[in-house]
Structures are given as structure tokens and as C-alpha cells.
Amino acid sequence: MAKAADEGPDMVSLTEVARRVVAEGIEDSMSHQRVSQLARDDPDFPPVVPIGRSKAVDWKLARLYFHERVKKQGKRSDLGE
């Protein structure tokens, strides 16, 4: 028989995504605000499901996303480069 964890999604809040990203050592730090920004702006972010006033995402997909994500360091706009 398959494990229960393998049968379906592991839906977690965006706050929990931020916590797990750090807990699993994927990133040194991650805020729920940054996860919300990525969910809103990055078309590669896994589907987000509204649950009441919160938003949730499948951790299995989010973990894969954060492992494969190519970080883009901030670029200063005031330097004119």
C-alpha cells in the first residue's frame, strides 16, 4: 500500500512555505512576503489556491520550484546601467 503522503498534495500556507524553505536548507532566509511576491509575479510558481482569506500551495511542487529556481539578484535602477 502507498504511503498517505504520496497519494495527494501537501497543501500549506505561503507562510509555511517560507518556513520550510529555510528549515530544509533550500535558502538561508525567506519571508512570507517574498513567497507571496513570487507567487504573484513569477509565472513558474506553482498554482496557488485561496482558502478563506489565506492562500495555499502544494509543498511538493513548491519544493521543486525553489530547488530549480534561478535567483536573480536585485539590480539598482539608479545607476543607469
JSON list of N, CA and C in Angstrom, two decimals:
[
{"chain": "A", "resi": 1, "resn": "MET", "atom": "N", "xyz": [0.83, -1.17, 0.00]},
{"chain": "A", "resi": 1, "resn": "MET", "atom": "CA", "xyz": [0.00, 0.00, 0.00]},
{"chain": "A", "resi": 1, "resn": "MET", "atom": "C", "xyz": [0.89, 1.25, 0.00]},
{"chain": "A", "resi": 2, "resn": "ALA", "atom": "N", "xyz": [0.48, 2.29, -0.74]},
{"chain": "A", "resi": 2, "resn": "ALA", "atom": "CA", "xyz": [1.25, 3.53, -0.83]},
{"chain": "A", "resi": 2, "resn": "ALA", "atom": "C", "xyz": [1.10, 4.34, 0.45]},
{"chain": "A", "resi": 3, "resn": "LYS", "atom": "N", "xyz": [2.11, 5.12, 0.74]},
{"chain": "A", "resi": 3, "resn": "LYS", "atom": "CA", "xyz": [2.05, 6.00, 1.90]},
{"chain": "A", "resi": 3, "resn": "LYS", "atom": "C", "xyz": [1.02, 7.10, 1.65]},
{"chain": "A", "resi": 4, "resn": "ALA", "atom": "N", "xyz": [0.39, 7.57, 2.69]},
{"chain": "A", "resi": 4, "resn": "ALA", "atom": "CA", "xyz": [-0.61, 8.64, 2.56]},
{"chain": "A", "resi": 4, "resn": "ALA", "atom": "C", "xyz": [0.00, 9.90, 1.97]},
{"chain": "A", "resi": 5, "resn": "ALA", "atom": "N", "xyz": [1.26, 10.20, 2.31]},
{"chain": "A", "resi": 5, "resn": "ALA", "atom": "CA", "xyz": [1.91, 11.40, 1.81]},
{"chain": "A", "resi": 5, "resn": "ALA", "atom": "C", "xyz": [2.13, 11.35, 0.30]},
{"chain": "A", "resi": 6, "resn": "ASP", "atom": "N", "xyz": [2.15, 10.16, -0.28]},
{"chain": "A", "resi": 6, "resn": "ASP", "atom": "CA", "xyz": [2.37, 10.02, -1.71]},
{"chain": "A", "resi": 6, "resn": "ASP", "atom": "C", "xyz": [1.08, 10.10, -2.51]},
{"chain": "A", "resi": 7, "resn": "GLU", "atom": "N", "xyz": [-0.06, 10.09, -1.83]},
{"chain": "A", "resi": 7, "resn": "GLU", "atom": "CA", "xyz": [-1.34, 9.99, -2.52]},
{"chain": "A", "resi": 7, "resn": "GLU", "atom": "C", "xyz": [-1.89, 11.31, -3.02]},
{"chain": "A", "resi": 8, "resn": "GLY", "atom": "N", "xyz": [-1.54, 12.39, -2.42]},
{"chain": "A", "resi": 8, "resn": "GLY", "atom": "CA", "xyz": [-2.13, 13.66, -2.83]},
{"chain": "A", "resi": 8, "resn": "GLY", "atom": "C", "xyz": [-1.22, 14.82, -2.50]},
{"chain": "A", "resi": 9, "resn": "PRO", "atom": "N", "xyz": [-1.74, 16.01, -2.73]},
{"chain": "A", "resi": 9, "resn": "PRO", "atom": "CA", "xyz": [-0.94, 17.20, -2.46]},
{"chain": "A", "resi": 9, "resn": "PRO", "atom": "C", "xyz": [-0.74, 17.43, -0.96]},
{"chain": "A", "resi": 10, "resn": "ASP", "atom": "N", "xyz": [0.30, 18.14, -0.64]},
{"chain": "A", "resi": 10, "resn": "ASP", "atom": "CA", "xyz": [0.60, 18.56, 0.73]},
{"chain": "A", "resi": 10, "resn": "ASP", "atom": "C", "xyz": [0.39, 20.06, 0.77]},
{"chain": "A", "resi": 11, "resn": "MET", "atom": "N", "xyz": [-0.86, 20.49, 0.93]},
{"chain": "A", "resi": 11, "resn": "MET", "atom": "CA", "xyz": [-1.20, 21.90, 0.84]},
{"chain": "A", "resi": 11, "resn": "MET", "atom": "C", "xyz": [-0.77, 22.63, 2.11]},
{"chain": "A", "resi": 12, "resn": "VAL", "atom": "N", "xyz": [-0.02, 23.71, 1.91]},
{"chain": "A", "resi": 12, "resn": "VAL", "atom": "CA", "xyz": [0.47, 24.52, 3.03]},
{"chain": "A", "resi": 12, "resn": "VAL", "atom": "C", "xyz": [0.30, 26.00, 2.70]},
{"chain": "A", "resi": 13, "resn": "SER", "atom": "N", "xyz": [0.24, 26.81, 3.73]},
{"chain": "A", "resi": 13, "resn": "SER", "atom": "CA", "xyz": [0.13, 28.26, 3.55]},
{"chain": "A", "resi": 13, "resn": "SER", "atom": "C", "xyz": [1.45, 28.82, 3.00]},
{"chain": "A", "resi": 14, "resn": "LEU", "atom": "N", "xyz": [1.39, 30.02, 2.48]},
{"chain": "A", "resi": 14, "resn": "LEU", "atom": "CA", "xyz": [2.61, 30.65, 1.98]},
{"chain": "A", "resi": 14, "resn": "LEU", "atom": "C", "xyz": [3.58, 30.94, 3.12]},
{"chain": "A", "resi": 15, "resn": "THR", "atom": "N", "xyz": [3.06, 31.19, 4.31]},
{"chain": "A", "resi": 15, "resn": "THR", "atom": "CA", "xyz": [3.91, 31.36, 5.49]},
{"chain": "A", "resi": 15, "resn": "THR", "atom": "C", "xyz": [4.66, 30.07, 5.79]},
{"chain": "A", "resi": 16, "resn": "GLU", "atom": "N", "xyz": [3.96, 28.94, 5.70]},
{"chain": "A", "resi": 16, "resn": "GLU", "atom": "CA", "xyz": [4.59, 27.65, 5.94]},
{"chain": "A", "resi": 16, "resn": "GLU", "atom": "C", "xyz": [5.62, 27.33, 4.85]},
{"chain": "A", "resi": 17, "resn": "VAL", "atom": "N", "xyz": [5.36, 27.75, 3.62]},
{"chain": "A", "resi": 17, "resn": "VAL", "atom": "CA", "xyz": [6.33, 27.55, 2.54]},
{"chain": "A", "resi": 17, "resn": "VAL", "atom": "C", "xyz": [7.63, 28.25, 2.92]},
{"chain": "A", "resi": 18, "resn": "ALA", "atom": "N", "xyz": [7.54, 29.50, 3.37]},
{"chain": "A", "resi": 18, "resn": "ALA", "atom": "CA", "xyz": [8.73, 30.26, 3.76]},
{"chain": "A", "resi": 18, "resn": "ALA", "atom": "C", "xyz": [9.48, 29.54, 4.88]},
{"chain": "A", "resi": 19, "resn": "ARG", "atom": "N", "xyz": [8.75, 29.03, 5.87]},
{"chain": "A", "resi": 19, "resn": "ARG", "atom": "CA", "xyz": [9.38, 28.33, 6.99]},
{"chain": "A", "resi": 19, "resn": "ARG", "atom": "C", "xyz": [10.09, 27.08, 6.51]},
{"chain": "A", "resi": 20, "resn": "ARG", "atom": "N", "xyz": [9.44, 26.30, 5.64]},
{"chain": "A", "resi": 20, "resn": "ARG", "atom": "CA", "xyz": [10.03, 25.04, 5.17]},
{"chain": "A", "resi": 20, "resn": "ARG", "atom": "C", "xyz": [11.24, 25.27, 4.26]},
{"chain": "A", "resi": 21, "resn": "VAL", "atom": "N", "xyz": [11.20, 26.32, 3.47]},
{"chain": "A", "resi": 21, "resn": "VAL", "atom": "CA", "xyz": [12.34, 26.63, 2.59]},
{"chain": "A", "resi": 21, "resn": "VAL", "atom": "C", "xyz": [13.60, 26.82, 3.44]},
{"chain": "A", "resi": 22, "resn": "VAL", "atom": "N", "xyz": [13.46, 27.49, 4.56]},
{"chain": "A", "resi": 22, "resn": "VAL", "atom": "CA", "xyz": [14.60, 27.72, 5.46]},
{"chain": "A", "resi": 22, "resn": "VAL", "atom": "C", "xyz": [14.92, 26.44, 6.24]},
{"chain": "A", "resi": 23, "resn": "ALA", "atom": "N", "xyz": [13.90, 25.77, 6.76]},
{"chain": "A", "resi": 23, "resn": "ALA", "atom": "CA", "xyz": [14.11, 24.57, 7.57]},
{"chain": "A", "resi": 23, "resn": "ALA", "atom": "C", "xyz": [14.81, 23.46, 6.79]},
{"chain": "A", "resi": 24, "resn": "GLU", "atom": "N", "xyz": [14.51, 23.36, 5.50]},
{"chain": "A", "resi": 24, "resn": "GLU", "atom": "CA", "xyz": [15.13, 22.32, 4.67]},
{"chain": "A", "resi": 24, "resn": "GLU", "atom": "C", "xyz": [16.46, 22.77, 4.05]},
{"chain": "A", "resi": 25, "resn": "GLY", "atom": "N", "xyz": [16.89, 23.99, 4.37]},
{"chain": "A", "resi": 25, "resn": "GLY", "atom": "CA", "xyz": [18.17, 24.48, 3.89]},
{"chain": "A", "resi": 25, "resn": "GLY", "atom": "C", "xyz": [18.20, 24.86, 2.42]},
{"chain": "A", "resi": 26, "resn": "ILE", "atom": "N", "xyz": [17.04, 25.08, 1.84]},
{"chain": "A", "resi": 26, "resn": "ILE", "atom": "CA", "xyz": [16.99, 25.48, 0.43]},
{"chain": "A", "resi": 26, "resn": "ILE", "atom": "C", "xyz": [17.50, 26.91, 0.29]},
{"chain": "A", "resi": 27, "resn": "GLU", "atom": "N", "xyz": [17.12, 27.77, 1.23]},
{"chain": "A", "resi": 27, "resn": "GLU", "atom": "CA", "xyz": [17.58, 29.15, 1.29]},
{"chain": "A", "resi": 27, "resn": "GLU", "atom": "C", "xyz": [17.98, 29.45, 2.73]},
{"chain": "A", "resi": 28, "resn": "ASP", "atom": "N", "xyz": [18.86, 30.44, 2.91]},
{"chain": "A", "resi": 28, "resn": "ASP", "atom": "CA", "xyz": [19.27, 30.84, 4.25]},
{"chain": "A", "resi": 28, "resn": "ASP", "atom": "C", "xyz": [18.16, 31.59, 4.97]},
{"chain": "A", "resi": 29, "resn": "SER", "atom": "N", "xyz": [17.39, 32.36, 4.20]},
{"chain": "A", "resi": 29, "resn": "SER", "atom": "CA", "xyz": [16.26, 33.09, 4.77]},
{"chain": "A", "resi": 29, "resn": "SER", "atom": "C", "xyz": [15.18, 33.23, 3.71]},
{"chain": "A", "resi": 30, "resn": "MET", "atom": "N", "xyz": [13.95, 33.35, 4.17]},
{"chain": "A", "resi": 30, "resn": "MET", "atom": "CA", "xyz": [12.82, 33.52, 3.25]},
{"chain": "A", "resi": 30, "resn": "MET", "atom": "C", "xyz": [11.65, 34.05, 4.08]},
{"chain": "A", "resi": 31, "resn": "SER", "atom": "N", "xyz": [11.06, 35.14, 3.63]},
{"chain": "A", "resi": 31, "resn": "SER", "atom": "CA", "xyz": [9.90, 35.69, 4.32]},
{"chain": "A", "resi": 31, "resn": "SER", "atom": "C", "xyz": [8.63, 35.29, 3.58]},
{"chain": "A", "resi": 32, "resn": "HIS", "atom": "N", "xyz": [7.51, 35.32, 4.31]},
{"chain": "A", "resi": 32, "resn": "HIS", "atom": "CA", "xyz": [6.26, 35.00, 3.63]},
{"chain": "A", "resi": 32, "resn": "HIS", "atom": "C", "xyz": [5.91, 36.09, 2.62]},
{"chain": "A", "resi": 33, "resn": "GLN", "atom": "N", "xyz": [6.41, 37.30, 2.84]},
{"chain": "A", "resi": 33, "resn": "GLN", "atom": "CA", "xyz": [6.19, 38.37, 1.87]},
{"chain": "A", "resi": 33, "resn": "GLN", "atom": "C", "xyz": [6.88, 38.04, 0.54]},
{"chain": "A", "resi": 34, "resn": "ARG", "atom": "N", "xyz": [8.09, 37.49, 0.63]},
{"chain": "A", "resi": 34, "resn": "ARG", "atom": "CA", "xyz": [8.83, 37.13, -0.59]},
{"chain": "A", "resi": 34, "resn": "ARG", "atom": "C", "xyz": [8.13, 35.99, -1.31]},
{"chain": "A", "resi": 35, "resn": "VAL", "atom": "N", "xyz": [7.63, 35.02, -0.56]},
{"chain": "A", "resi": 35, "resn": "VAL", "atom": "CA", "xyz": [6.90, 33.91, -1.18]},
{"chain": "A", "resi": 35, "resn": "VAL", "atom": "C", "xyz": [5.65, 34.45, -1.87]},
{"chain": "A", "resi": 36, "resn": "SER", "atom": "N", "xyz": [4.94, 35.37, -1.21]},
{"chain": "A", "resi": 36, "resn": "SER", "atom": "CA", "xyz": [3.75, 35.98, -1.81]},
{"chain": "A", "resi": 36, "resn": "SER", "atom": "C", "xyz": [4.10, 36.72, -3.09]},
{"chain": "A", "resi": 37, "resn": "GLN", "atom": "N", "xyz": [5.23, 37.44, -3.08]},
{"chain": "A", "resi": 37, "resn": "GLN", "atom": "CA", "xyz": [5.67, 38.17, -4.27]},
{"chain": "A", "resi": 37, "resn": "GLN", "atom": "C", "xyz": [5.99, 37.21, -5.41]},
{"chain": "A", "resi": 38, "resn": "LEU", "atom": "N", "xyz": [6.69, 36.13, -5.12]},
{"chain": "A", "resi": 38, "resn": "LEU", "atom": "CA", "xyz": [7.00, 35.15, -6.15]},
{"chain": "A", "resi": 38, "resn": "LEU", "atom": "C", "xyz": [5.72, 34.51, -6.69]},
{"chain": "A", "resi": 39, "resn": "ALA", "atom": "N", "xyz": [4.78, 34.19, -5.79]},
{"chain": "A", "resi": 39, "resn": "ALA", "atom": "CA", "xyz": [3.52, 33.60, -6.21]},
{"chain": "A", "resi": 39, "resn": "ALA", "atom": "C", "xyz": [2.76, 34.54, -7.14]},
{"chain": "A", "resi": 40, "resn": "ARG", "atom": "N", "xyz": [2.83, 35.82, -6.86]},
{"chain": "A", "resi": 40, "resn": "ARG", "atom": "CA", "xyz": [2.12, 36.82, -7.66]},
{"chain": "A", "resi": 40, "resn": "ARG", "atom": "C", "xyz": [2.81, 37.12, -8.99]},
{"chain": "A", "resi": 41, "resn": "ASP", "atom": "N", "xyz": [4.14, 37.19, -8.98]},
{"chain": "A", "resi": 41, "resn": "ASP", "atom": "CA", "xyz": [4.87, 37.71, -10.14]},
{"chain": "A", "resi": 41, "resn": "ASP", "atom": "C", "xyz": [5.57, 36.68, -11.02]},
{"chain": "A", "resi": 42, "resn": "ASP", "atom": "N", "xyz": [5.86, 35.51, -10.49]},
{"chain": "A", "resi": 42, "resn": "ASP", "atom": "CA", "xyz": [6.62, 34.52, -11.26]},
{"chain": "A", "resi": 42, "resn": "ASP", "atom": "C", "xyz": [5.67, 33.50, -11.89]},
{"chain": "A", "resi": 43, "resn": "PRO", "atom": "N", "xyz": [5.59, 33.49, -13.23]},
{"chain": "A", "resi": 43, "resn": "PRO", "atom": "CA", "xyz": [4.67, 32.55, -13.88]},
{"chain": "A", "resi": 43, "resn": "PRO", "atom": "C", "xyz": [5.04, 31.09, -13.66]},
{"chain": "A", "resi": 44, "resn": "ASP", "atom": "N", "xyz": [6.26, 30.81, -13.22]},
{"chain": "A", "resi": 44, "resn": "ASP", "atom": "CA", "xyz": [6.69, 29.43, -12.96]},
{"chain": "A", "resi": 44, "resn": "ASP", "atom": "C", "xyz": [6.31, 28.94, -11.56]},
{"chain": "A", "resi": 45, "resn": "PHE", "atom": "N", "xyz": [5.81, 29.85, -10.71]},
{"chain": "A", "resi": 45, "resn": "PHE", "atom": "CA", "xyz": [5.43, 29.45, -9.35]},
{"chain": "A", "resi": 45, "resn": "PHE", "atom": "C", "xyz": [4.24, 28.49, -9.43]},
{"chain": "A", "resi": 46, "resn": "PRO", "atom": "N", "xyz": [4.21, 27.48, -8.58]},
{"chain": "A", "resi": 46, "resn": "PRO", "atom": "CA", "xyz": [3.10, 26.51, -8.62]},
{"chain": "A", "resi": 46, "resn": "PRO", "atom": "C", "xyz": [1.75, 27.19, -8.37]},
{"chain": "A", "resi": 47, "resn": "PRO", "atom": "N", "xyz": [0.68, 26.56, -8.80]},
{"chain": "A", "resi": 47, "resn": "PRO", "atom": "CA", "xyz": [-0.66, 27.15, -8.61]},
{"chain": "A", "resi": 47, "resn": "PRO", "atom": "C", "xyz": [-0.97, 27.41, -7.13]},
{"chain": "A", "resi": 48, "resn": "VAL", "atom": "N", "xyz": [-1.54, 28.58, -6.89]},
{"chain": "A", "resi": 48, "resn": "VAL", "atom": "CA", "xyz": [-1.93, 29.00, -5.55]},
{"chain": "A", "resi": 48, "resn": "VAL", "atom": "C", "xyz": [-3.45, 28.88, -5.44]},
{"chain": "A", "resi": 49, "resn": "VAL", "atom": "N", "xyz": [-3.90, 28.31, -4.33]},
{"chain": "A", "resi": 49, "resn": "VAL", "atom": "CA", "xyz": [-5.32, 28.09, -4.10]},
{"chain": "A", "resi": 49, "resn": "VAL", "atom": "C", "xyz": [-5.78, 28.96, -2.93]},
{"chain": "A", "resi": 50, "resn": "PRO", "atom": "N", "xyz": [-6.79, 29.81, -3.14]},
{"chain": "A", "resi": 50, "resn": "PRO", "atom": "CA", "xyz": [-7.30, 30.57, -2.00]},
{"chain": "A", "resi": 50, "resn": "PRO", "atom": "C", "xyz": [-8.12, 29.66, -1.08]},
{"chain": "A", "resi": 51, "resn": "ILE", "atom": "N", "xyz": [-7.86, 29.77, 0.21]},
{"chain": "A", "resi": 51, "resn": "ILE", "atom": "CA", "xyz": [-8.63, 29.04, 1.22]},
{"chain": "A", "resi": 51, "resn": "ILE", "atom": "C", "xyz": [-9.04, 30.07, 2.26]},
{"chain": "A", "resi": 52, "resn": "GLY", "atom": "N", "xyz": [-10.27, 30.51, 2.18]},
{"chain": "A", "resi": 52, "resn": "GLY", "atom": "CA", "xyz": [-10.72, 31.61, 3.03]},
{"chain": "A", "resi": 52, "resn": "GLY", "atom": "C", "xyz": [-9.92, 32.85, 2.69]},
{"chain": "A", "resi": 53, "resn": "ARG", "atom": "N", "xyz": [-9.33, 33.46, 3.72]},
{"chain": "A", "resi": 53, "resn": "ARG", "atom": "CA", "xyz": [-8.51, 34.66, 3.49]},
{"chain": "A", "resi": 53, "resn": "ARG", "atom": "C", "xyz": [-7.04, 34.32, 3.26]},
{"chain": "A", "resi": 54, "resn": "SER", "atom": "N", "xyz": [-6.71, 33.04, 3.31]},
{"chain": "A", "resi": 54, "resn": "SER", "atom": "CA", "xyz": [-5.33, 32.59, 3.13]},
{"chain": "A", "resi": 54, "resn": "SER", "atom": "C", "xyz": [-5.12, 32.03, 1.73]},
{"chain": "A", "resi": 55, "resn": "LYS", "atom": "N", "xyz": [-3.88, 31.82, 1.41]},
{"chain": "A", "resi": 55, "resn": "LYS", "atom": "CA", "xyz": [-3.51, 31.18, 0.14]},
{"chain": "A", "resi": 55, "resn": "LYS", "atom": "C", "xyz": [-2.66, 29.97, 0.46]},
{"chain": "A", "resi": 56, "resn": "ALA", "atom": "N", "xyz": [-2.85, 28.91, -0.33]},
{"chain": "A", "resi": 56, "resn": "ALA", "atom": "CA", "xyz": [-2.11, 27.67, -0.10]},
{"chain": "A", "resi": 56, "resn": "ALA", "atom": "C", "xyz": [-1.52, 27.18, -1.41]},
{"chain": "A", "resi": 57, "resn": "VAL", "atom": "N", "xyz": [-0.47, 26.37, -1.28]},
{"chain": "A", "resi": 57, "resn": "VAL", "atom": "CA", "xyz": [0.21, 25.81, -2.43]},
{"chain": "A", "resi": 57, "resn": "VAL", "atom": "C", "xyz": [0.63, 24.38, -2.06]},
{"chain": "A", "resi": 58, "resn": "ASP", "atom": "N", "xyz": [0.74, 23.53, -3.05]},
{"chain": "A", "resi": 58, "resn": "ASP", "atom": "CA", "xyz": [1.20, 22.16, -2.82]},
{"chain": "A", "resi": 58, "resn": "ASP", "atom": "C", "xyz": [2.70, 22.22, -2.53]},
{"chain": "A", "resi": 59, "resn": "TRP", "atom": "N", "xyz": [3.10, 21.79, -1.32]},
{"chain": "A", "resi": 59, "resn": "TRP", "atom": "CA", "xyz": [4.51, 21.85, -0.94]},
{"chain": "A", "resi": 59, "resn": "TRP", "atom": "C", "xyz": [5.39, 21.02, -1.86]},
{"chain": "A", "resi": 60, "resn": "LYS", "atom": "N", "xyz": [4.88, 19.91, -2.37]},
{"chain": "A", "resi": 60, "resn": "LYS", "atom": "CA", "xyz": [5.68, 19.07, -3.26]},
{"chain": "A", "resi": 60, "resn": "LYS", "atom": "C", "xyz": [6.10, 19.86, -4.49]},
{"chain": "A", "resi": 61, "resn": "LEU", "atom": "N", "xyz": [5.18, 20.65, -5.05]},
{"chain": "A", "resi": 61, "resn": "LEU", "atom": "CA", "xyz": [5.50, 21.48, -6.22]},
{"chain": "A", "resi": 61, "resn": "LEU", "atom": "C", "xyz": [6.36, 22.68, -5.83]},
{"chain": "A", "resi": 62, "resn": "ALA", "atom": "N", "xyz": [6.05, 23.28, -4.67]},
{"chain": "A", "resi": 62, "resn": "ALA", "atom": "CA", "xyz": [6.81, 24.44, -4.22]},
{"chain": "A", "resi": 62, "resn": "ALA", "atom": "C", "xyz": [8.26, 24.07, -3.93]},
{"chain": "A", "resi": 63, "resn": "ARG", "atom": "N", "xyz": [8.48, 22.91, -3.30]},
{"chain": "A", "resi": 63, "resn": "ARG", "atom": "CA", "xyz": [9.85, 22.47, -3.01]},
{"chain": "A", "resi": 63, "resn": "ARG", "atom": "C", "xyz": [10.63, 22.34, -4.30]},
{"chain": "A", "resi": 64, "resn": "LEU", "atom": "N", "xyz": [10.05, 21.71, -5.29]},
{"chain": "A", "resi": 64, "resn": "LEU", "atom": "CA", "xyz": [10.70, 21.56, -6.59]},
{"chain": "A", "resi": 64, "resn": "LEU", "atom": "C", "xyz": [10.99, 22.92, -7.21]},
{"chain": "A", "resi": 65, "resn": "TYR", "atom": "N", "xyz": [10.02, 23.83, -7.13]},
{"chain": "A", "resi": 65, "resn": "TYR", "atom": "CA", "xyz": [10.19, 25.19, -7.66]},
{"chain": "A", "resi": 65, "resn": "TYR", "atom": "C", "xyz": [11.40, 25.87, -7.02]},
{"chain": "A", "resi": 66, "resn": "PHE", "atom": "N", "xyz": [11.48, 25.84, -5.69]},
{"chain": "A", "resi": 66, "resn": "PHE", "atom": "CA", "xyz": [12.57, 26.53, -5.01]},
{"chain": "A", "resi": 66, "resn": "PHE", "atom": "C", "xyz": [13.93, 25.87, -5.26]},
{"chain": "A", "resi": 67, "resn": "HIS", "atom": "N", "xyz": [13.95, 24.57, -5.45]},
{"chain": "A", "resi": 67, "resn": "HIS", "atom": "CA", "xyz": [15.21, 23.90, -5.77]},
{"chain": "A", "resi": 67, "resn": "HIS", "atom": "C", "xyz": [15.69, 24.28, -7.18]},
{"chain": "A", "resi": 68, "resn": "GLU", "atom": "N", "xyz": [14.77, 24.46, -8.11]},
{"chain": "A", "resi": 68, "resn": "GLU", "atom": "CA", "xyz": [15.13, 24.72, -9.50]},
{"chain": "A", "resi": 68, "resn": "GLU", "atom": "C", "xyz": [15.20, 26.20, -9.85]},
{"chain": "A", "resi": 69, "resn": "ARG", "atom": "N", "xyz": [14.71, 27.04, -8.97]},
{"chain": "A", "resi": 69, "resn": "ARG", "atom": "CA", "xyz": [14.61, 28.48, -9.26]},
{"chain": "A", "resi": 69, "resn": "ARG", "atom": "C", "xyz": [15.99, 29.10, -9.45]},
{"chain": "A", "resi": 70, "resn": "VAL", "atom": "N", "xyz": [16.12, 29.88, -10.51]},
{"chain": "A", "resi": 70, "resn": "VAL", "atom": "CA", "xyz": [17.35, 30.64, -10.76]},
{"chain": "A", "resi": 70, "resn": "VAL", "atom": "C", "xyz": [17.17, 32.00, -10.12]},
{"chain": "A", "resi": 71, "resn": "LYS", "atom": "N", "xyz": [17.99, 32.27, -9.10]},
{"chain": "A", "resi": 71, "resn": "LYS", "atom": "CA", "xyz": [17.87, 33.54, -8.39]},
{"chain": "A", "resi": 71, "resn": "LYS", "atom": "C", "xyz": [18.41, 34.66, -9.25]},
{"chain": "A", "resi": 72, "resn": "LYS", "atom": "N", "xyz": [17.68, 35.77, -9.23]},
{"chain": "A", "resi": 72, "resn": "LYS", "atom": "CA", "xyz": [18.11, 36.97, -9.94]},
{"chain": "A", "resi": 72, "resn": "LYS", "atom": "C", "xyz": [18.37, 38.03, -8.89]},
{"chain": "A", "resi": 73, "resn": "GLN", "atom": "N", "xyz": [19.62, 38.39, -8.73]},
{"chain": "A", "resi": 73, "resn": "GLN", "atom": "CA", "xyz": [19.96, 39.41, -7.75]},
{"chain": "A", "resi": 73, "resn": "GLN", "atom": "C", "xyz": [19.38, 40.75, -8.18]},
{"chain": "A", "resi": 74, "resn": "GLY", "atom": "N", "xyz": [19.02, 41.55, -7.19]},
{"chain": "A", "resi": 74, "resn": "GLY", "atom": "CA", "xyz": [18.45, 42.86, -7.46]},
{"chain": "A", "resi": 74, "resn": "GLY", "atom": "C", "xyz": [19.40, 43.73, -8.25]},
{"chain": "A", "resi": 75, "resn": "LYS", "atom": "N", "xyz": [18.84, 44.52, -9.14]},
{"chain": "A", "resi": 75, "resn": "LYS", "atom": "CA", "xyz": [19.64, 45.42, -9.95]},
{"chain": "A", "resi": 75, "resn": "LYS", "atom": "C", "xyz": [19.26, 46.85, -9.61]},
{"chain": "A", "resi": 76, "resn": "ARG", "atom": "N", "xyz": [20.22, 47.66, -9.30]},
{"chain": "A", "resi": 76, "resn": "ARG", "atom": "CA", "xyz": [19.94, 49.06, -8.96]},
{"chain": "A", "resi": 76, "resn": "ARG", "atom": "C", "xyz": [19.52, 49.81, -10.20]},
{"chain": "A", "resi": 77, "resn": "SER", "atom": "N", "xyz": [18.39, 50.50, -10.08]},
{"chain": "A", "resi": 77, "resn": "SER", "atom": "CA", "xyz": [17.88, 51.28, -11.22]},
{"chain": "A", "resi": 77, "resn": "SER", "atom": "C", "xyz": [18.45, 52.68, -11.28]},
{"chain": "A", "resi": 78, "resn": "ASP", "atom": "N", "xyz": [19.12, 53.12, -10.21]},
{"chain": "A", "resi": 78, "resn": "ASP", "atom": "CA", "xyz": [19.61, 54.49, -10.17]},
{"chain": "A", "resi": 78, "resn": "ASP", "atom": "C", "xyz": [21.01, 54.64, -10.77]},
{"chain": "A", "resi": 79, "resn": "LEU", "atom": "N", "xyz": [21.59, 53.56, -11.23]},
{"chain": "A", "resi": 79, "resn": "LEU", "atom": "CA", "xyz": [22.94, 53.63, -11.80]},
{"chain": "A", "resi": 79, "resn": "LEU", "atom": "C", "xyz": [22.94, 53.83, -13.31]},
{"chain": "A", "resi": 80, "resn": "GLY", "atom": "N", "xyz": [21.79, 53.67, -13.93]},
{"chain": "A", "resi": 80, "resn": "GLY", "atom": "CA", "xyz": [21.68, 53.90, -15.36]},
{"chain": "A", "resi": 80, "resn": "GLY", "atom": "C", "xyz": [22.43, 52.91, -16.21]},
{"chain": "A", "resi": 81, "resn": "GLU", "atom": "N", "xyz": [22.65, 51.71, -15.71]},
{"chain": "A", "resi": 81, "resn": "GLU", "atom": "CA", "xyz": [23.38, 50.69, -16.48]},
{"chain": "A", "resi": 81, "resn": "GLU", "atom": "C", "xyz": [22.44, 49.83, -17.27]}
]
